[in-house]
Amino acid sequence: MFRTGLHYLLAGGVVPNVLSSVLQPTPPMGFNDWSAFMCGLNESVFVDTAHSMVDNGLLAAGYNRINLDDCWSSMERAANGSMQWNTEKFPHGLPWLTNYLKNLGFEPGIYTDAGNLSCGGYPGAYGHEELDAQTFASWGFTYVKLDGCNMPTGTEPEYKAVYGKWHSILSAMDPPLVFSESAPAYFAEAANLTDWYDVMTWVPKFGQLARHSRDTLVWNSTLYWPNIAVRLARFQRPGYFNDPDFLNVDHFDYTLDERKSHFAIWATLSAPLIISAWIPGLKAQEIEYLTNKEIIAVDQDPLALQATLVSQDGTFDVLTKNLANGDRLLTIINRGNQSASHSVSFSRIGIGSTPAVNVQDLWTGSQSYAKNQITASNIASHGTAIFRLSPIGKECEVIPTGVIFNTYSLTTLTTSHGQISWANSTGTDGQVWQTREDGTIRNIIDGGSCLTELKGGKVVLASCAGTTNQQWDYLYSGNVQSRSSYNCLTEEADEAVVTADCLYEDNIQVFGLPSGVAIVED
Ligand code: GAL
């Protein structure tokens, strides 16, 4: 197997042998009605969906949650202040529904909003937190999604206080309820990302998953928006998952290859797999890939790592991460308009000296043998190749390897002709970096040169000498800090790579590093 070193296991600060005490050690899987039904939800949607998921094998494959989204309630609270369900939509009532779902083998979840009104205009929970949590639990729900529309003032400290209050309530219940937090999405598109980064530092402490950015498309929309999950890999750990939103796999605008990519990318990220589609209407080919055991195992891998980018060249996005049994994942997305092949060298995905690896194609199950590089042949336009790699023969070391990029500007640390700079991603070897256990950062072209901080703050590549000005710590804040000056790596406006006084989660100092790098918690 690949030898990963203790630092992998400690990445994110969680030791695997405590996993059993974590409420949601692997990403939740299941169904939510929103993308397919929006406010048109009702009892039969959930009953029919549940029966269909039993019959078509989705439940057996692990999709065991059924979550109600917005618009399930009446427009008014009851005289005693409690929430009440809409009796036309739910004629038998929600306790009946949760019981029905549990008898089929599902865990039911419900939606509410941290503010005064939900996003759809229904009563919000602000000021009613304790009562609403007790009500949801008494109705049989075991999971709460807390949206963040219509907060009284909308400041970051206010979100923190309200989400913190929900955390205290839900985590003290017996049993505790799973807490899905939408707070980060409300800060994701600001010109200054400090608040977004700040929210991301507390959501993993409060709950089990957090919606970090915009919604995936609802059924009648084609307003596409880039998914920005890759910026947040460092926050994920067993028990907490970045949530890039639903698998809306029956969207009319997606080809089959795009749907399969959607699923494979979410699994690569170890993201929640919550299907939002009309499940009784899904075709057999849809069920077939959604129940792919090998890809679900990648999503549910106990290390819970979010894969990170190895390279981006405008056509191919390459992602990689370690898996708990010592294997390595390789995912290649073809963004291009025609089918094409792509090769990735072992050094790009951090595989040290090994003669060869066994390559399992997770779509087909076929096994092959690769030396020095892995080639994905004829990846369909907008399709995704996904491989599990195991070394053949002796153990071999894996080094966290990939791009180092500013998560605001998306420029990438680049070496070219002896100069380093922050540049756009082009997929060259000069943009692929090793983050070694000894704190050094080395480009894959020249393992003898280290990222070096000079007096005055200029950063260059120089021969590795084992000195502290060549050793860097990756902090939970996203800062990359010199062990010599304790200053932070910084992107200057002219693309210069320097160090400067560490600022608080500032746009110019927050970076994404390869998954598996040790993360220093505050
Ligand atoms: C959005 C949320 C969606 C859905 C909707 C309901 O803010 O991101 O997932 O819950 O509100 O109104």
Coordinates of C-alpha atoms and ligand atoms in Angstrom, one line a residue:
M1 CA 0.0 0.0 0.0
F2 CA 0.9 3.7 -0.2
R3 CA 2.6 4.9 3.0
T4 CA 1.0 8.1 3.9
G5 CA 2.6 9.1 7.2
L6 CA 0.9 10.1 10.4
H7 CA 0.4 13.6 9.3
Y8 CA -2.3 12.5 6.9
L9 CA -4.2 10.9 9.7
L10 CA -4.0 14.1 11.7
A11 CA -4.9 16.4 8.8
G12 CA -7.9 18.4 10.1
G13 CA -7.0 17.5 13.7
V14 CA -9.1 14.3 13.9
V15 CA -7.6 10.9 14.8
P16 CA -9.5 8.1 13.1
N17 CA -9.9 6.0 16.2
V18 CA -12.3 8.5 17.6
L19 CA -14.5 8.4 14.6
S20 CA -17.1 6.2 16.2
S21 CA -18.0 9.1 18.6
V22 CA -18.6 11.5 15.6
L23 CA -22.3 12.0 14.8
Q24 CA -21.9 11.8 11.0
P25 CA -18.4 10.3 10.3
T26 CA -19.0 10.1 6.5
P27 CA -21.1 12.3 4.3
P28 CA -24.9 12.0 4.5
M29 CA -26.7 10.4 1.6
G30 CA -30.3 10.6 0.7
F31 CA -33.1 12.7 -0.9
N32 CA -34.3 16.3 -0.6
D33 CA -37.3 17.6 -2.6
W34 CA -36.2 21.1 -3.3
S35 CA -34.6 21.1 -6.8
A36 CA -37.4 19.0 -8.3
F37 CA -40.4 20.4 -6.4
M38 CA -39.5 23.7 -4.8
C39 CA -42.7 24.8 -2.9
G40 CA -44.8 22.0 -4.5
L41 CA -43.8 19.4 -2.0
N42 CA -46.5 17.2 -0.3
E43 CA -46.9 13.9 1.5
S44 CA -47.1 11.7 -1.5
V45 CA -43.9 13.1 -3.0
F46 CA -42.1 11.6 0.1
V47 CA -44.1 8.4 0.3
D48 CA -43.7 7.6 -3.4
T49 CA -40.0 8.6 -3.3
A50 CA -39.3 6.4 -0.3
H51 CA -41.0 3.3 -1.9
S52 CA -39.1 3.9 -5.1
M53 CA -35.8 4.2 -3.2
V54 CA -36.5 0.9 -1.5
D55 CA -37.4 -0.8 -4.8
N56 CA -34.6 0.6 -7.0
G57 CA -31.8 -0.1 -4.6
L58 CA -30.9 3.5 -3.6
L59 CA -31.7 2.8 0.1
A60 CA -29.6 -0.4 0.0
A61 CA -26.8 1.6 -1.6
G62 CA -26.7 4.0 1.4
Y63 CA -29.1 6.8 0.5
N64 CA -31.0 6.6 3.8
R65 CA -32.1 10.1 4.5
I66 CA -35.3 11.8 3.3
N67 CA -35.3 15.5 3.9
L68 CA -38.1 18.0 3.6
D69 CA -37.1 21.4 2.4
D70 CA -38.8 24.8 2.5
C71 CA -42.6 25.5 2.4
W72 CA -43.8 22.5 4.5
S73 CA -45.3 24.7 7.2
S74 CA -48.4 26.8 7.5
M75 CA -47.9 30.6 7.2
E76 CA -48.6 31.2 10.9
R77 CA -47.4 29.6 14.1
A78 CA -49.9 28.0 16.4
A79 CA -51.4 30.0 19.4
N80 CA -48.7 28.5 21.7
G81 CA -46.0 29.7 19.3
S82 CA -45.0 26.3 17.8
M83 CA -44.6 25.6 14.1
Q84 CA -47.4 23.7 12.4
W85 CA -47.4 21.7 9.2
N86 CA -49.5 22.6 6.2
T87 CA -52.4 20.2 6.6
E88 CA -53.3 20.3 2.9
K89 CA -49.8 19.2 1.9
F90 CA -49.4 16.7 4.8
P91 CA -52.9 15.4 5.5
H92 CA -51.7 12.7 7.9
G93 CA -49.3 15.0 9.6
L94 CA -45.5 15.0 9.9
P95 CA -45.3 12.6 12.9
W96 CA -47.1 10.1 10.7
L97 CA -44.8 10.8 7.8
T98 CA -41.6 10.4 9.9
N99 CA -42.9 7.2 11.3
Y100 CA -43.8 5.9 7.9
L101 CA -40.3 6.7 6.5
K102 CA -38.5 5.2 9.5
N103 CA -40.5 2.0 9.1
L104 CA -39.1 1.7 5.6
G105 CA -35.6 2.3 6.8
F106 CA -35.0 6.0 6.4
E107 CA -34.0 8.9 8.7
P108 CA -36.2 11.9 8.2
G109 CA -34.9 15.5 8.0
I110 CA -36.6 18.9 8.1
Y111 CA -35.8 22.5 7.0
T112 CA -36.0 25.7 8.8
D113 CA -34.4 29.2 8.6
A114 CA -32.3 31.0 11.1
G115 CA -33.9 34.3 10.3
N116 CA -37.4 35.8 10.6
L117 CA -38.7 34.2 7.5
S118 CA -37.6 31.2 5.4
C119 CA -36.2 31.9 1.9
G120 CA -39.7 31.0 0.6
G121 CA -41.4 33.4 3.0
Y122 CA -42.6 30.9 5.6
P123 CA -42.1 31.5 9.4
G124 CA -38.4 31.5 10.3
A125 CA -37.0 30.2 13.6
Y126 CA -35.4 33.4 14.9
G127 CA -36.2 33.7 18.6
H128 CA -38.0 30.3 18.6
E129 CA -34.9 28.1 18.5
E130 CA -35.5 26.0 21.6
L131 CA -39.2 25.4 20.9
D132 CA -38.7 24.6 17.2
A133 CA -35.9 22.1 17.9
Q134 CA -38.0 20.3 20.5
T135 CA -41.0 20.3 18.1
F136 CA -38.9 18.8 15.2
A137 CA -37.5 16.1 17.5
S138 CA -40.9 15.4 18.9
W139 CA -42.2 14.9 15.3
G140 CA -39.5 12.3 14.7
F141 CA -36.9 14.3 12.7
T142 CA -33.3 13.5 13.3
Y143 CA -31.7 16.1 10.9
V144 CA -32.2 19.8 10.6
K145 CA -31.2 22.0 7.7
L146 CA -30.9 25.6 8.9
D147 CA -31.1 28.1 6.0
G148 CA -30.0 31.7 6.4
C149 CA -32.4 34.1 4.7
N150 CA -34.0 37.1 6.3
M151 CA -31.7 37.5 9.3
P152 CA -32.5 40.6 11.3
T153 CA -29.2 42.4 10.4
G154 CA -27.3 39.9 8.4
T155 CA -23.9 40.5 9.9
E156 CA -21.3 37.7 10.3
P157 CA -21.3 37.9 14.1
E158 CA -25.1 37.6 14.1
Y159 CA -25.0 34.4 12.0
K160 CA -22.3 33.0 14.3
A161 CA -24.5 33.7 17.4
V162 CA -27.6 32.2 15.9
Y163 CA -25.9 29.1 14.4
G164 CA -24.0 28.7 17.7
K165 CA -27.3 28.7 19.6
W166 CA -28.7 26.0 17.3
H167 CA -25.5 24.0 17.8
S168 CA -25.9 24.2 21.6
I169 CA -29.5 23.1 21.4
L170 CA -29.2 20.3 18.7
S171 CA -26.0 18.8 20.1
A172 CA -27.5 18.6 23.7
M173 CA -30.5 16.7 22.5
D174 CA -30.7 12.9 23.1
P175 CA -29.9 11.7 20.6
P176 CA -28.3 14.8 19.0
L177 CA -29.7 16.0 15.7
V178 CA -27.6 16.2 12.6
F179 CA -27.1 19.9 11.8
S180 CA -26.8 21.1 8.2
E181 CA -25.8 24.8 8.1
S182 CA -26.4 27.2 5.2
A183 CA -24.6 30.2 6.7
P184 CA -21.5 30.2 4.5
A185 CA -23.5 30.5 1.3
Y186 CA -24.6 34.0 2.4
F187 CA -21.0 35.3 2.3
A188 CA -19.6 33.4 -0.6
E189 CA -19.8 36.0 -3.3
A190 CA -18.5 39.1 -1.5
A191 CA -15.7 41.2 -2.9
N192 CA -13.9 40.7 0.4
L193 CA -14.0 37.0 1.4
T194 CA -12.9 37.5 5.0
D195 CA -16.4 36.9 6.4
W196 CA -16.8 33.8 4.2
Y197 CA -13.5 32.4 5.4
D198 CA -14.5 33.3 9.0
V199 CA -17.9 31.5 8.7
M200 CA -16.1 28.5 7.3
T201 CA -13.9 28.3 10.4
W202 CA -16.9 27.9 12.8
V203 CA -19.4 25.8 10.8
P204 CA -17.2 22.6 11.3
K205 CA -17.3 23.2 15.0
F206 CA -21.1 23.6 15.1
G207 CA -22.5 21.0 12.7
Q208 CA -22.0 18.1 10.4
L209 CA -22.3 19.8 7.0
A210 CA -22.5 23.3 5.5
R211 CA -23.7 24.7 2.3
H212 CA -20.8 26.9 1.3
S213 CA -22.1 28.5 -1.9
R214 CA -24.9 28.9 -4.4
D215 CA -27.6 26.3 -5.1
T216 CA -27.3 23.8 -7.8
L217 CA -29.9 24.4 -10.4
V218 CA -33.6 23.9 -9.6
W219 CA -35.6 22.0 -12.3
N220 CA -36.6 25.0 -14.4
S221 CA -33.4 27.1 -14.2
T222 CA -30.3 27.2 -16.4
L223 CA -28.5 30.0 -14.5
Y224 CA -25.2 28.2 -14.1
W225 CA -22.7 29.3 -11.5
P226 CA -19.3 27.8 -10.9
N227 CA -19.0 25.5 -8.0
I228 CA -16.3 26.7 -5.6
A229 CA -15.8 23.7 -3.4
V230 CA -12.1 23.4 -4.2
R231 CA -11.4 26.5 -2.3
L232 CA -12.4 25.0 1.0
A233 CA -10.8 21.5 1.2
R234 CA -8.9 22.2 4.4
F235 CA -12.1 22.5 6.5
Q236 CA -13.3 19.0 5.8
R237 CA -12.7 16.1 8.2
P238 CA -14.5 13.0 9.4
G239 CA -17.7 14.4 11.0
Y240 CA -17.9 17.6 9.0
F241 CA -18.5 18.0 5.2
N242 CA -18.4 20.9 2.8
D243 CA -21.8 20.7 1.0
P244 CA -21.8 21.8 -2.7
D245 CA -25.6 21.2 -2.7
F246 CA -27.8 18.6 -4.3
L247 CA -27.3 16.0 -7.0
N248 CA -30.0 17.3 -9.3
V249 CA -29.5 14.4 -11.6
D250 CA -32.7 14.6 -13.6
H251 CA -32.1 18.2 -14.7
F252 CA -33.3 18.5 -18.4
D253 CA -30.2 20.5 -19.4
Y254 CA -27.6 17.8 -18.4
T255 CA -26.4 15.0 -20.7
L256 CA -25.8 11.6 -19.2
D257 CA -22.1 12.2 -19.2
E258 CA -22.7 15.4 -17.2
R259 CA -24.9 13.7 -14.7
K260 CA -22.3 11.0 -14.2
S261 CA -19.6 13.7 -13.8
H262 CA -21.8 15.5 -11.2
F263 CA -21.9 12.2 -9.2
A264 CA -18.2 11.4 -9.7
I265 CA -17.1 14.9 -8.7
W266 CA -19.2 14.9 -5.6
A267 CA -17.8 11.5 -4.6
T268 CA -14.3 12.8 -5.3
L269 CA -14.9 15.6 -2.9
S270 CA -16.5 13.3 -0.3
A271 CA -19.5 15.6 -0.5
P272 CA -23.0 14.8 0.8
L273 CA -24.8 12.8 -1.8
I274 CA -28.3 14.2 -1.5
I275 CA -30.3 13.5 -4.6
S276 CA -32.9 16.2 -5.5
A277 CA -34.8 14.7 -8.4
W278 CA -38.1 12.9 -9.0
I279 CA -36.7 9.5 -8.1
P280 CA -39.7 7.4 -9.2
G281 CA -39.1 8.8 -12.7
L282 CA -35.3 8.1 -12.9
K283 CA -34.2 5.8 -15.7
A284 CA -32.4 2.5 -15.0
Q285 CA -29.1 4.1 -16.3
E286 CA -29.4 6.8 -13.7
I287 CA -29.9 4.3 -10.9
E288 CA -27.0 2.3 -12.2
Y289 CA -24.4 5.0 -11.7
L290 CA -26.0 6.4 -8.6
T291 CA -25.6 3.0 -7.0
N292 CA -22.0 2.4 -8.2
K293 CA -20.5 0.8 -5.0
E294 CA -16.9 1.7 -5.8
I295 CA -17.6 5.3 -6.3
I296 CA -19.9 5.5 -3.2
A297 CA -17.0 3.9 -1.3
V298 CA -14.8 6.8 -2.4
D299 CA -17.4 9.3 -1.2
Q300 CA -17.8 7.5 2.1
D301 CA -14.1 6.9 2.6
P302 CA -13.2 7.1 6.3
L303 CA -10.4 9.6 5.8
A304 CA -13.2 12.0 4.5
L305 CA -10.6 14.0 2.6
Q306 CA -11.8 16.4 -0.1
A307 CA -9.7 15.8 -3.2
T308 CA -7.7 18.8 -4.3
L309 CA -6.5 20.0 -7.7
V310 CA -3.4 18.6 -9.3
S311 CA -3.7 20.7 -12.3
Q312 CA -6.2 22.7 -14.5
D313 CA -5.3 23.4 -18.1
G314 CA -8.6 24.8 -19.3
T315 CA -9.7 21.5 -20.7
F316 CA -8.8 18.9 -18.0
D317 CA -9.2 19.3 -14.3
V318 CA -7.2 16.7 -12.4
L319 CA -8.0 15.9 -8.7
T320 CA -6.4 13.5 -6.2
K321 CA -6.6 12.3 -2.6
N322 CA -5.6 9.5 -0.4
L323 CA -8.0 6.7 0.6
A324 CA -8.1 5.1 4.0
N325 CA -6.8 1.7 2.8
G326 CA -3.7 3.3 1.4
D327 CA -4.9 3.6 -2.1
R328 CA -4.9 6.8 -4.1
L329 CA -7.8 8.4 -6.1
L330 CA -7.3 10.0 -9.5
T331 CA -10.2 11.9 -11.1
I332 CA -9.9 13.6 -14.5
I333 CA -12.7 15.9 -15.7
N334 CA -12.9 16.7 -19.4
R335 CA -14.4 20.2 -19.7
G336 CA -13.7 20.2 -23.4
N337 CA -16.3 20.0 -26.2
Q338 CA -14.9 16.8 -27.6
S339 CA -13.8 13.4 -26.2
A340 CA -10.1 13.3 -25.5
S341 CA -7.4 11.4 -23.7
H342 CA -5.3 12.7 -20.9
S343 CA -2.2 11.3 -19.1
V344 CA -1.1 12.1 -15.5
S345 CA 2.4 11.3 -14.4
F346 CA 3.0 9.6 -11.0
S347 CA 4.9 12.5 -9.8
R348 CA 1.9 14.9 -10.3
I349 CA -0.2 12.8 -8.0
G350 CA 2.5 12.4 -5.4
I351 CA 3.4 8.8 -6.0
G352 CA 7.0 8.2 -5.1
S353 CA 9.3 5.6 -6.4
T354 CA 7.2 2.6 -7.3
P355 CA 7.6 0.4 -10.3
A356 CA 3.9 0.3 -11.2
V357 CA 0.4 0.7 -9.9
N358 CA -2.8 -1.3 -10.4
V359 CA -5.4 1.0 -11.9
Q360 CA -9.1 0.2 -11.3
D361 CA -11.5 2.1 -13.5
L362 CA -14.4 2.8 -11.1
W363 CA -17.0 3.1 -13.9
T364 CA -16.3 -0.2 -15.5
G365 CA -14.4 -2.1 -12.7
S366 CA -11.7 -3.0 -15.2
Q367 CA -8.2 -3.4 -13.9
S368 CA -5.0 -2.4 -15.7
Y369 CA -1.4 -1.8 -14.9
A370 CA 0.4 1.5 -15.2
K371 CA 4.1 2.6 -15.1
N372 CA 5.2 6.2 -14.6
Q373 CA 1.9 7.6 -15.7
I374 CA -1.8 6.9 -15.9
T375 CA -3.6 7.5 -19.2
A376 CA -7.4 8.0 -19.4
S377 CA -8.4 7.2 -22.9
N378 CA -11.3 8.9 -24.7
I379 CA -12.9 10.7 -21.8
A380 CA -16.3 11.9 -23.2
S381 CA -16.9 15.7 -23.5
H382 CA -18.0 16.8 -20.0
G383 CA -17.3 13.3 -18.8
T384 CA -15.1 12.2 -15.9
A385 CA -12.6 9.4 -15.5
I386 CA -12.2 8.1 -12.0
F387 CA -9.6 5.6 -10.9
R388 CA -8.5 3.9 -7.7
L389 CA -4.7 3.3 -7.7
S390 CA -2.9 0.7 -5.6
P391 CA 0.9 0.2 -5.8
I392 CA 2.0 -3.2 -6.9
G393 CA 4.6 -4.9 -4.7
K394 CA 6.4 -2.9 -2.0
E395 CA 5.1 0.0 0.0
C396 CA 5.6 3.3 -1.5
E397 CA 5.5 6.9 -0.2
V398 CA 2.8 9.4 -1.2
I399 CA 3.5 13.1 -0.9
P400 CA 0.7 15.6 -0.9
T401 CA 1.0 17.1 -4.3
G402 CA -0.9 19.6 -6.4
V403 CA -1.6 23.2 -7.1
I404 CA -1.1 26.0 -4.5
F405 CA -3.6 28.7 -5.3
N406 CA -5.1 31.8 -3.9
T407 CA -8.6 30.9 -3.0
Y408 CA -9.8 34.5 -3.8
S409 CA -8.0 35.4 -7.0
L410 CA -7.5 31.7 -8.1
T411 CA -4.0 32.4 -9.3
T412 CA -1.6 29.6 -8.9
L413 CA 2.0 29.4 -7.6
T414 CA 4.1 29.0 -10.7
T415 CA 7.7 28.5 -11.5
S416 CA 8.9 29.3 -15.0
H417 CA 12.4 30.0 -16.2
G418 CA 13.8 30.3 -12.7
Q419 CA 11.1 32.9 -11.6
I420 CA 8.2 32.3 -9.3
S421 CA 4.9 34.2 -9.6
W422 CA 1.2 33.9 -9.1
A423 CA -0.2 33.1 -12.5
N424 CA -3.4 31.7 -14.1
S425 CA -3.6 27.9 -14.2
T426 CA -2.3 26.4 -17.4
G427 CA -1.5 22.9 -16.1
T428 CA 2.3 23.0 -16.5
D429 CA 4.6 21.0 -14.2
G430 CA 5.8 24.4 -12.9
Q431 CA 2.4 24.7 -11.2
V432 CA 2.5 21.3 -9.4
W433 CA 4.0 21.4 -5.9
Q434 CA 4.9 18.9 -3.2
T435 CA 4.2 19.8 0.4
R436 CA 6.5 17.6 2.4
E437 CA 6.3 16.4 6.0
D438 CA 9.5 18.4 6.8
G439 CA 7.6 21.6 6.0
T440 CA 9.3 22.2 2.7
I441 CA 7.5 23.1 -0.5
R442 CA 9.1 21.8 -3.7
N443 CA 8.1 22.0 -7.3
I444 CA 7.9 18.6 -9.0
I445 CA 10.4 19.5 -11.7
D446 CA 13.3 20.0 -9.3
G447 CA 13.0 18.3 -5.9
G448 CA 16.3 19.7 -4.7
S449 CA 14.9 23.3 -4.7
C450 CA 12.7 24.6 -1.9
L451 CA 10.4 27.6 -1.6
T452 CA 12.6 30.0 0.4
E453 CA 11.9 33.2 2.3
L454 CA 14.7 35.8 1.9
K455 CA 15.3 38.6 4.4
G456 CA 12.9 41.4 3.5
G457 CA 10.2 39.0 2.5
K458 CA 11.0 38.1 -1.1
V459 CA 10.2 34.4 -1.8
V460 CA 12.3 32.4 -4.3
L461 CA 13.3 28.8 -5.1
A462 CA 16.7 27.9 -3.7
S463 CA 18.7 24.8 -2.9
C464 CA 17.1 23.0 0.0
A465 CA 19.3 23.5 3.1
G466 CA 17.0 22.4 6.0
T467 CA 16.7 25.9 7.4
T468 CA 13.5 27.4 8.9
N469 CA 13.2 29.9 6.1
Q470 CA 12.4 26.9 3.9
Q471 CA 9.8 25.5 6.2
W472 CA 6.1 26.4 6.1
D473 CA 3.1 25.7 8.1
Y474 CA -0.4 25.5 6.6
L475 CA -2.8 27.0 9.1
Y476 CA -6.5 26.3 9.4
S477 CA -7.1 30.0 8.4
G478 CA -5.6 29.2 5.0
N479 CA -2.4 31.1 5.7
V480 CA 1.0 29.6 4.8
Q481 CA 3.3 30.7 7.5
S482 CA 7.1 30.8 7.5
R483 CA 8.8 29.1 10.4
S484 CA 11.5 31.7 10.2
S485 CA 9.8 35.1 10.3
Y486 CA 6.3 33.8 11.2
N487 CA 5.1 36.0 8.4
C488 CA 2.6 34.8 5.8
L489 CA 2.8 34.0 2.1
T490 CA 1.2 36.8 0.2
E491 CA 0.0 37.5 -3.3
E492 CA 1.0 41.0 -4.3
A493 CA -0.8 42.9 -7.0
D494 CA 2.0 42.5 -9.5
E495 CA 1.9 38.7 -9.1
A496 CA 5.0 38.9 -6.9
V497 CA 5.4 36.1 -4.3
V498 CA 6.4 37.6 -0.9
T499 CA 5.8 37.2 2.8
A500 CA 4.2 39.9 4.9
D501 CA 2.7 40.4 8.3
C502 CA -0.1 37.9 8.7
L503 CA -3.5 39.6 8.3
Y504 CA -6.9 38.1 9.4
E505 CA -8.2 35.9 6.6
D506 CA -7.3 38.5 4.0
N507 CA -7.9 37.9 0.3
I508 CA -4.2 38.1 -0.5
Q509 CA -3.1 35.6 2.1
V510 CA -5.5 32.6 2.0
F511 CA -4.4 29.6 -0.1
G512 CA -5.5 26.1 -1.0
L513 CA -2.8 23.4 -0.6
P514 CA -2.9 19.8 -1.7
S515 CA -5.1 17.4 0.3
G516 CA -3.2 15.4 2.9
V517 CA -0.9 18.3 4.0
A518 CA -0.9 18.7 7.8
I519 CA -3.1 21.5 9.0
V520 CA -2.2 23.5 12.1
E521 CA -5.3 24.3 14.1
D522 CA -5.6 27.5 16.0
Ligands
GAL1 C1 -32.3 28.4 -0.6 C2 -31.5 27.1 -0.3 C3 -32.1 26.0 -1.1 C4 -33.5 25.8 -0.6 C5 -34.3 27.2 -0.7 C6 -35.7 27.1 -0.1 O1 -31.7 29.4 0.1 O2 -30.1 27.3 -0.7 O3 -31.4 24.8 -0.9 O4 -33.5 25.4 0.7 O5 -33.6 28.2 -0.1 O6 -36.4 28.3 -0.2

